[in-house]
Tab-separated table of C-alpha atoms in Angstrom:
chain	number	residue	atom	x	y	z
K	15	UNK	CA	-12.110	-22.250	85.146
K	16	UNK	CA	-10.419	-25.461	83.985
K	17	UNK	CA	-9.815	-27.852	87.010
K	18	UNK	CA	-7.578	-30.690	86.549
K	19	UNK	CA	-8.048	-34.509	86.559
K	20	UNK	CA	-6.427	-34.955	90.345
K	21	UNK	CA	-6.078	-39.033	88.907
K	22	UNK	CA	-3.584	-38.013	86.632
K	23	UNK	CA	-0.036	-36.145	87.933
K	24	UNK	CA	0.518	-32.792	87.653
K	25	UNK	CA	2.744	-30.664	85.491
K	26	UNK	CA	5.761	-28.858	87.311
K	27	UNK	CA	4.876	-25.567	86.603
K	28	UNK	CA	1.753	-26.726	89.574
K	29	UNK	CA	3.978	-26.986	92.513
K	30	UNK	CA	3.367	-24.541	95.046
K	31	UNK	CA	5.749	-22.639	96.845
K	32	UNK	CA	5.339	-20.812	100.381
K	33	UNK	CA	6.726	-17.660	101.375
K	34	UNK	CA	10.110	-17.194	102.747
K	35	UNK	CA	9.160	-17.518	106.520
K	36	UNK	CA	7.559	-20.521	106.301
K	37	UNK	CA	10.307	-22.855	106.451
K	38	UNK	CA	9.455	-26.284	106.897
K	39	UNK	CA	5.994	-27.580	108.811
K	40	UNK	CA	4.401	-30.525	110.309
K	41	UNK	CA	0.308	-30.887	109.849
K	42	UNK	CA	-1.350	-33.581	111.716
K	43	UNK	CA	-4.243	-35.079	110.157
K	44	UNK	CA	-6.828	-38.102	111.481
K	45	UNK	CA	-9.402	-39.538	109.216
K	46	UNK	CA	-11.911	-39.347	112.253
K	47	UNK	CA	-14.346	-42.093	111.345
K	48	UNK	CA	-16.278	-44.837	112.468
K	49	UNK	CA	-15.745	-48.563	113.865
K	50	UNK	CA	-16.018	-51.080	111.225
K	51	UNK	CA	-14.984	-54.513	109.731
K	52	UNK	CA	-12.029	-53.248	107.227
K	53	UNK	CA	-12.415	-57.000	105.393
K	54	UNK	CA	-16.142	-57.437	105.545
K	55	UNK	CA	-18.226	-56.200	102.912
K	56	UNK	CA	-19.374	-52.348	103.118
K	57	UNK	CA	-22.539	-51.764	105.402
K	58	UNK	CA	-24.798	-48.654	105.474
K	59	UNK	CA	-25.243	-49.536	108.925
K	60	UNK	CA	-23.628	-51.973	112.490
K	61	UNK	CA	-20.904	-49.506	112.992
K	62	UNK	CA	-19.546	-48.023	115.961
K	63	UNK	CA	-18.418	-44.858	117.925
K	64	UNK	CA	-17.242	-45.996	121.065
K	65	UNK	CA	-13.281	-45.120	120.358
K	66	UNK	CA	-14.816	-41.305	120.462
K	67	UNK	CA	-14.575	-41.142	123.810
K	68	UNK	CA	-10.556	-41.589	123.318
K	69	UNK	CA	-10.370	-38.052	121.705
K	70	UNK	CA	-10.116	-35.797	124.808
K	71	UNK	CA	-7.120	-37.640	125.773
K	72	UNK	CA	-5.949	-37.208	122.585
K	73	UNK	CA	-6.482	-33.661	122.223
K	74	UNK	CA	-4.770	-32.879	125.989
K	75	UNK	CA	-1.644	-35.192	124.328
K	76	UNK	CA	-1.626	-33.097	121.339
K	77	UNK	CA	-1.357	-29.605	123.234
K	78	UNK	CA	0.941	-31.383	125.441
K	79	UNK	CA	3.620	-31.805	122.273
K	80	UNK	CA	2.265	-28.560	120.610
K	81	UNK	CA	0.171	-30.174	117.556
K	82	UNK	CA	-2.787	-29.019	116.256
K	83	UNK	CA	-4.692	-32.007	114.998
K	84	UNK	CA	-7.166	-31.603	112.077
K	85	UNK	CA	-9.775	-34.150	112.671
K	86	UNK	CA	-10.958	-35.102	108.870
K	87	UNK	CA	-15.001	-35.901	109.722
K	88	UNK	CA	-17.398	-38.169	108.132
K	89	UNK	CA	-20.912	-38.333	108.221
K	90	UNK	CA	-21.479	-40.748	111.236
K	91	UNK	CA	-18.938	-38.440	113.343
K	92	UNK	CA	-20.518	-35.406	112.316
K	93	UNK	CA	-23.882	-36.448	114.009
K	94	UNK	CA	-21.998	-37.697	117.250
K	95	UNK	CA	-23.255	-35.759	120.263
K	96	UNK	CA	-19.344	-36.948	122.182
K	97	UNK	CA	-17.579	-35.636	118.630
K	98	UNK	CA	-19.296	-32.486	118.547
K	99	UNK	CA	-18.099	-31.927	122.220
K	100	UNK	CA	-14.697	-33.030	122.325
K	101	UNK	CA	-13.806	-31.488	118.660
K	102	UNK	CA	-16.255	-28.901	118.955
K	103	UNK	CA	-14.429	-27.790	121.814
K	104	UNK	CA	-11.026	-27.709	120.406
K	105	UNK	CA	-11.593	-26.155	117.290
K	106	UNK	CA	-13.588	-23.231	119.595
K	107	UNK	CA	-10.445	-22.619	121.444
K	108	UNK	CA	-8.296	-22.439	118.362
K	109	UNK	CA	-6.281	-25.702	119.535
K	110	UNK	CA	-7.876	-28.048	116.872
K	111	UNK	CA	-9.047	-28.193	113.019
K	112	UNK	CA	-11.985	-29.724	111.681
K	113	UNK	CA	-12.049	-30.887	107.797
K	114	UNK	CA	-14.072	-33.491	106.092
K	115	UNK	CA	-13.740	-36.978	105.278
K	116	UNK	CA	-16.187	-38.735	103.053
K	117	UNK	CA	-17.225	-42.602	103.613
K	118	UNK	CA	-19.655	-42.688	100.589
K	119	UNK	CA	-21.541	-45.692	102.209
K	120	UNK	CA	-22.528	-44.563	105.242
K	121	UNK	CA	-22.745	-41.008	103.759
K	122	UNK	CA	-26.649	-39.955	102.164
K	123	UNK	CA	-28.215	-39.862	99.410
K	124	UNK	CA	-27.970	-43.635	99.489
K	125	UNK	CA	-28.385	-44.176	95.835
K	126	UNK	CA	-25.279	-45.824	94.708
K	127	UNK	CA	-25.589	-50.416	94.870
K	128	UNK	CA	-23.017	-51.149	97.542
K	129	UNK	CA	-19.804	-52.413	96.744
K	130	UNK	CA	-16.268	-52.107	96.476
K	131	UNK	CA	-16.292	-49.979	93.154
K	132	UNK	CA	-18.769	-47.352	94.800
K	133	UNK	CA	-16.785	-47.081	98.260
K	134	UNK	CA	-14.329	-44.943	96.123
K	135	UNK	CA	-16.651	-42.027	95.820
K	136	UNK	CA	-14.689	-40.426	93.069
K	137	UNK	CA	-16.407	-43.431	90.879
K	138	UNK	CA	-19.651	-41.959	91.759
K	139	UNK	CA	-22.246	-39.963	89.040
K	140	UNK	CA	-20.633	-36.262	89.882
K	141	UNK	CA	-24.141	-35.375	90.583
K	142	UNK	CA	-24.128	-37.761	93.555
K	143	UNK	CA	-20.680	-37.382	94.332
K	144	UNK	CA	-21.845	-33.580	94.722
K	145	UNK	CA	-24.592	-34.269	96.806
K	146	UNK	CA	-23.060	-36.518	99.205
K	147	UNK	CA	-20.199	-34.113	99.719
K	148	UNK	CA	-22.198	-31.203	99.953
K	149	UNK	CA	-24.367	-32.452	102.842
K	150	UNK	CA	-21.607	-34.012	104.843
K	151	UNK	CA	-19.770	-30.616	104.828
K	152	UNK	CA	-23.273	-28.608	105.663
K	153	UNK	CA	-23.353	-30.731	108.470
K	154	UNK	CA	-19.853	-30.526	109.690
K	155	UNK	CA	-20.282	-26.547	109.409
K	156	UNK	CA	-23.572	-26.551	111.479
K	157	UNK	CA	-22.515	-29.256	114.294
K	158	UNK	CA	-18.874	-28.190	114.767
K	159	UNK	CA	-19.100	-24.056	114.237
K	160	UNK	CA	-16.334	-23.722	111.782
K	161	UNK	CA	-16.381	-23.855	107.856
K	162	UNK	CA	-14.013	-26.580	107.000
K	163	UNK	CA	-11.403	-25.848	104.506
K	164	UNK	CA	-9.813	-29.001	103.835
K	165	UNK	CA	-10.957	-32.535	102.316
K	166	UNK	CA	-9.886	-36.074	102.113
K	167	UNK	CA	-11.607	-38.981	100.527
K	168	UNK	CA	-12.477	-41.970	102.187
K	169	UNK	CA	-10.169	-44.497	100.569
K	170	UNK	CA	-8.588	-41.754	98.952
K	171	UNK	CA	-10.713	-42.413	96.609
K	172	UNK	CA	-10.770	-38.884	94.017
K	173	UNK	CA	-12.479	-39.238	90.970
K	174	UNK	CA	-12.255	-37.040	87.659
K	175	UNK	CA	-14.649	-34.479	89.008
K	176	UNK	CA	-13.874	-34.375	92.247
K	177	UNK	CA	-11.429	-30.944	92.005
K	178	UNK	CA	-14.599	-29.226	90.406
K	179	UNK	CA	-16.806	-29.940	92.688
K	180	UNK	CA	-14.335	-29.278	95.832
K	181	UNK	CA	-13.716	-25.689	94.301
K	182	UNK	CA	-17.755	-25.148	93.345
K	183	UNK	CA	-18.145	-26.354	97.132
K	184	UNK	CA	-15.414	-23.883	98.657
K	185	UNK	CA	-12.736	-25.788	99.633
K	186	UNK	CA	-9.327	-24.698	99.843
K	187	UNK	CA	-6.986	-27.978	99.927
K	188	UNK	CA	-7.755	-31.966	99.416
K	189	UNK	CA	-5.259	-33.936	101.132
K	190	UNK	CA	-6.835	-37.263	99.314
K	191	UNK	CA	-3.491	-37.905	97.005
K	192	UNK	CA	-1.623	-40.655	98.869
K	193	UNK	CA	1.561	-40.297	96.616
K	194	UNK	CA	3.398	-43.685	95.748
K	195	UNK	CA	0.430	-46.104	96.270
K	196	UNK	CA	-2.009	-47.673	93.706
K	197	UNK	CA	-5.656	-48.546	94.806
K	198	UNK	CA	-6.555	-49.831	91.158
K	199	UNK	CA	-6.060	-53.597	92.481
K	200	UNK	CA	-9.539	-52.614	94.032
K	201	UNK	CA	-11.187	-50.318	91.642
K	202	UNK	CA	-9.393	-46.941	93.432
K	203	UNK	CA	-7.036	-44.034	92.287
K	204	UNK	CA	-3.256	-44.783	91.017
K	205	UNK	CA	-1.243	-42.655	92.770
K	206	UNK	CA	2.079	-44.197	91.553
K	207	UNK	CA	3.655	-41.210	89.731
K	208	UNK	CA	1.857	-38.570	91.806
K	209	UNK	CA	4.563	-36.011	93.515
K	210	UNK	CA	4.866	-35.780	97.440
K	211	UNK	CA	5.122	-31.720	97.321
K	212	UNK	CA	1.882	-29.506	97.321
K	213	UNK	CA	1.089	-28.624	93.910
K	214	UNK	CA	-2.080	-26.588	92.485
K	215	UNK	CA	-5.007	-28.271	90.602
K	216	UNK	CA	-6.172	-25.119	88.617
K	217	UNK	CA	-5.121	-22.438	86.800
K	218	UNK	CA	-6.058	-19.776	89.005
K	219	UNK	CA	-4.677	-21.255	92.231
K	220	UNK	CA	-8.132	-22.050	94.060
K	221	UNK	CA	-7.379	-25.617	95.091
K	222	UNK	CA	-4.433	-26.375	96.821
K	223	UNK	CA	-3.293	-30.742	96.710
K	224	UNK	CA	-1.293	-31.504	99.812
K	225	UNK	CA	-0.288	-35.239	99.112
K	226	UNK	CA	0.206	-37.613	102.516
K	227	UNK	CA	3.408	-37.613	102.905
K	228	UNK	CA	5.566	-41.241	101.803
K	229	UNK	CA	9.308	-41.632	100.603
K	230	UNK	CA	11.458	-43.608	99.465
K	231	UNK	CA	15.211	-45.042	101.314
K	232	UNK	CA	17.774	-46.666	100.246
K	233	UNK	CA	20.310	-46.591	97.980
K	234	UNK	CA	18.176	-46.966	94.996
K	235	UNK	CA	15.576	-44.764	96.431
K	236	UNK	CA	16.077	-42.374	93.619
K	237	UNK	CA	14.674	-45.184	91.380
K	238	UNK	CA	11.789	-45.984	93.184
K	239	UNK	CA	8.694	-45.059	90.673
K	240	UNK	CA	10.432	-47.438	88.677
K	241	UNK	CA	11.462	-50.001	90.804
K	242	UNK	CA	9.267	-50.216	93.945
K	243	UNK	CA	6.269	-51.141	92.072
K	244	UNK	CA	8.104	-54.508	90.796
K	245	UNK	CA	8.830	-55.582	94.017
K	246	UNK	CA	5.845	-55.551	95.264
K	247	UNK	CA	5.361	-58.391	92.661
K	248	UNK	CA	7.737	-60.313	94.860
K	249	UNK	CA	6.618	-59.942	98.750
K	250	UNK	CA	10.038	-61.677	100.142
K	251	UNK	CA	11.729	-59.084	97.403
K	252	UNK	CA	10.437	-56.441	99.394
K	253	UNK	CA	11.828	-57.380	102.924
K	254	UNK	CA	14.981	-57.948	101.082
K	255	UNK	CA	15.705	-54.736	99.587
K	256	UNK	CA	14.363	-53.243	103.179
K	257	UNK	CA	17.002	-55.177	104.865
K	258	UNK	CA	19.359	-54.736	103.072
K	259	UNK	CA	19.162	-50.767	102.500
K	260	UNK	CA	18.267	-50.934	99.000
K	261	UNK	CA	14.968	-49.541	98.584
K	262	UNK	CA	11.891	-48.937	101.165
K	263	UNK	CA	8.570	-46.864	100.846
K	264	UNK	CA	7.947	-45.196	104.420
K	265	UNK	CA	4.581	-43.234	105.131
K	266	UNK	CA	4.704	-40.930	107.965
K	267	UNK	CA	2.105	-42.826	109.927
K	268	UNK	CA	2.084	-44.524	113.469
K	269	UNK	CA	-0.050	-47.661	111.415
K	270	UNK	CA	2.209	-50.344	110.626
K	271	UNK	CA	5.332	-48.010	110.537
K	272	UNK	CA	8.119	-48.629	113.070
K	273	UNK	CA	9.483	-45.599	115.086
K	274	UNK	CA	12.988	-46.031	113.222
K	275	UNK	CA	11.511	-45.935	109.697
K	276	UNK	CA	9.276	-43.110	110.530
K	277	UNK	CA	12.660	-41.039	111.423
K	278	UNK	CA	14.637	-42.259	108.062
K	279	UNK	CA	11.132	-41.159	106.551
K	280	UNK	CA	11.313	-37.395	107.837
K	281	UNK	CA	15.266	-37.317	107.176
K	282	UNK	CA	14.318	-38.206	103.844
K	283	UNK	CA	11.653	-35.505	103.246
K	284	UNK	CA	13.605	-33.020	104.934
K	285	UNK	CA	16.722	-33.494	102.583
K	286	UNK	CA	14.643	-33.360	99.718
K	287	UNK	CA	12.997	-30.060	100.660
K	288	UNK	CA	9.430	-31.074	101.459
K	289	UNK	CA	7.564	-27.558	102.914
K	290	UNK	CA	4.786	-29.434	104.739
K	291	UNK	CA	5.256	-33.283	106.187
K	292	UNK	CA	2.053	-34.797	106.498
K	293	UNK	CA	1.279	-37.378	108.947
K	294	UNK	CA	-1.977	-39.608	108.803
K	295	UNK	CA	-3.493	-42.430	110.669
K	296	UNK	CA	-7.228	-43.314	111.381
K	297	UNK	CA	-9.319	-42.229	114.551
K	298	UNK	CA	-10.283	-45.579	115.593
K	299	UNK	CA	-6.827	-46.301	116.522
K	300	UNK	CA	-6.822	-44.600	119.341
K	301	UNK	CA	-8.913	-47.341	120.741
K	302	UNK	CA	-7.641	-51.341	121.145
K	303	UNK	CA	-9.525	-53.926	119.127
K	304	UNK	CA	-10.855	-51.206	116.227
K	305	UNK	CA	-7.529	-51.541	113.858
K	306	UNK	CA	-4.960	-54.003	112.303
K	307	UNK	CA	-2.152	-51.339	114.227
K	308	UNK	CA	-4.028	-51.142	118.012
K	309	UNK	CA	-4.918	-54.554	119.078
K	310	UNK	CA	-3.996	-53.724	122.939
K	311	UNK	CA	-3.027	-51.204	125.548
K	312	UNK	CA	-0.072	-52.184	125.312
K	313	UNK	CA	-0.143	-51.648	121.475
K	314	UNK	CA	-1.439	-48.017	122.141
K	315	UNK	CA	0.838	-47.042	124.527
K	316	UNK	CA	3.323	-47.638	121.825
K	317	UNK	CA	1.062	-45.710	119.397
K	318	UNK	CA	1.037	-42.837	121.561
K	319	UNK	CA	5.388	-42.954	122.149
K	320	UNK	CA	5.674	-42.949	118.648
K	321	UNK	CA	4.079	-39.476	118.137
K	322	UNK	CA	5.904	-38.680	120.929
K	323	UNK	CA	9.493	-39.392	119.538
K	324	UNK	CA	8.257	-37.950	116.051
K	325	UNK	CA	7.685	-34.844	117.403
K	326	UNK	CA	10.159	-34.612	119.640
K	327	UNK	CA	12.645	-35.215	116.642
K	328	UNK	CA	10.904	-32.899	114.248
K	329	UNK	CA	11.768	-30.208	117.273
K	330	UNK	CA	15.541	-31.333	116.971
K	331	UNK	CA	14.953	-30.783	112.803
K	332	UNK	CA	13.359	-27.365	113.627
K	333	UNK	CA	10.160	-28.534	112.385
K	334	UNK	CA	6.567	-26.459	113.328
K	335	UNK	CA	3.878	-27.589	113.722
K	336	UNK	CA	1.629	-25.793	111.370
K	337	UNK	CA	-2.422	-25.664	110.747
K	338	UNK	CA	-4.805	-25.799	107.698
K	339	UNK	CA	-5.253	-21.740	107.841
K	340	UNK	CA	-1.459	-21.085	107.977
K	341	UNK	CA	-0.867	-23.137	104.876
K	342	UNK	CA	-4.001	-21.214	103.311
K	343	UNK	CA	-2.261	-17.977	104.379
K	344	UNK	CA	1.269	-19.026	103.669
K	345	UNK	CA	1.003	-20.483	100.368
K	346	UNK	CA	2.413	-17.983	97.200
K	347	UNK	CA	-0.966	-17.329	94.960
């Protein structure tokens, strides 16, 4: 079976299609990690859980507007008595998803030197890269009672192996691509030239990529591979062109994304034909003090409208809300 190198983009002939009824869908997806220091150094150990507690509020808000989060689990959330509960719980009564998320520092064997190179575990030995996968999602499929399907990396950090050992390990999709963003500042993935529409990474249609969903606006948006990546070069040059309509790169994500870009965002993806919008953000915002994007109650209560407004505008667009299994089941093999 020939998998491909998910670093570099795929061909055309890889795109998926769905079938006829599935229209147009919404999945809602939280890297559902621990607390920790986003600028210190990496630490196998002084993180902390206490945003878990958050979750069953989250969960009755996400019935309330009809979602069915999938809650992407790492290693120190898999072994958390309140995670197994709350999520546990959810995915039991078919109202929630559980996938897995790998932190490769916090995540054993612990035989990789600590460090920004090795917190992308795609830059792992496959061997270890293997292991540490294999015994986070052992452990998610023991604690939680459901066989997760779907995988992102911490960092979204894939590696040249990583589709191999994701199909060896019997998953179904990685949702690690973050199309239109380049990590290799820090050692990470270049996902510059990556597509924004589910494609295949094999030949026999095994593993399914379903990128995070970002666009570009503006009036040179149909430029921007080309031309977003220079501005960055030029920090003022990229609140200019914002401002001025020219050219913007929008992630559908309540973290550092205002309500009003979010909506050009979705426009944006519509028009173009996306099948499934994928929306992101990390667990321990639902919590003040644990992100750059919660800070306050205040801040959260905001958090919490914008997913609000979202959905209620994706139910204007005639947008569903759609789950890991219905993509599985909907997807043309």
């Amino acid at each position: 079976m020939q998998h491909a190198n998910l670093l570099k983009p795929p061909t055309a002939r890889q795109r998926a299609r769905f079938g006829p009824d599935f229209g147009q869908r919404v999945l809602l997806t939280i890297d559902t990690e621990e607390e920790f220091d986003w600028n210190a150094d990496f630490s196998r150990d002084g993180y902390g859980l206490d945003h878990l507690r958050r979750l069953s509020k989250f969960q009755q808000f996400c019935e309330g507007i009809g979602a069915k989060p999938v809650y992407l689990v790492d290693w120190p959330v898999a072994r958390s008595a309140m995670a197994r509960e709350i999520i546990g719980s959810a995915v039991a009564a078919g109202k929630a998803e559980v996938g897995v998320q790998l932190h490769p520092w916090v995540n054993p064997p612990f035989e990789e030197e600590l460090g920004q190179h090795t917190s992308f575990v795609g830059n792992l030995a496959p061997e270890l890269e293997r292991e540490k996968f294999r015994r986070l999602r052992d452990e998610i499929e023991s604690n939680f009672g459901a066989t997760p399907l779907i995988y992102r990396a911490g960092r979204y950090g894939l590696g040249p192996n990583t589709a191999r050992i994701l199909s060896e390990c019997g998953m179904a999709i990685d949702s690690s691509v973050r199309s239109r963003f380049d990590y290799g500042y820090a050692g990470g993935p270049d996902y510059r030239r990556h597509p924004v529409a589910p494609y295949w990474t094999d030949d026999q249609r095994n593993l399914l990529e379903l990128p995070l969903t970002t666009v570009y606006w503006g009036m040179f948006r149909k430029q921007g591979e080309a031309l977003f990546p220079l501005t960055l070069r030029f920090p003022k040059l990229t609140g200019l062109c914002s401002r001025l309509g020219l050219l913007e790169r929008i992630s559908l994500t309540p973290e550092g994304v205002s309500r009003a870009e979010a909506l050009k965002g979705i426009d944006i993806a519509l028009d173009d034909g996306l099948p499934v919008l994928v929306l992101s953000f990390h667990s321990p915002s639902l919590a003040p003090g644990y992100t750059p994007y919660v800070r306050t109650e205040d801040d959260l209560d905001d958090f919490y409208d914008w997913l609000r407004a979202i959905y209620a505008y994706l139910g204007q667009r005639g947008v569903q809300s759609t789950t890991v299994a219905e993509i599985i089941d909907s997807v043309v093999v």
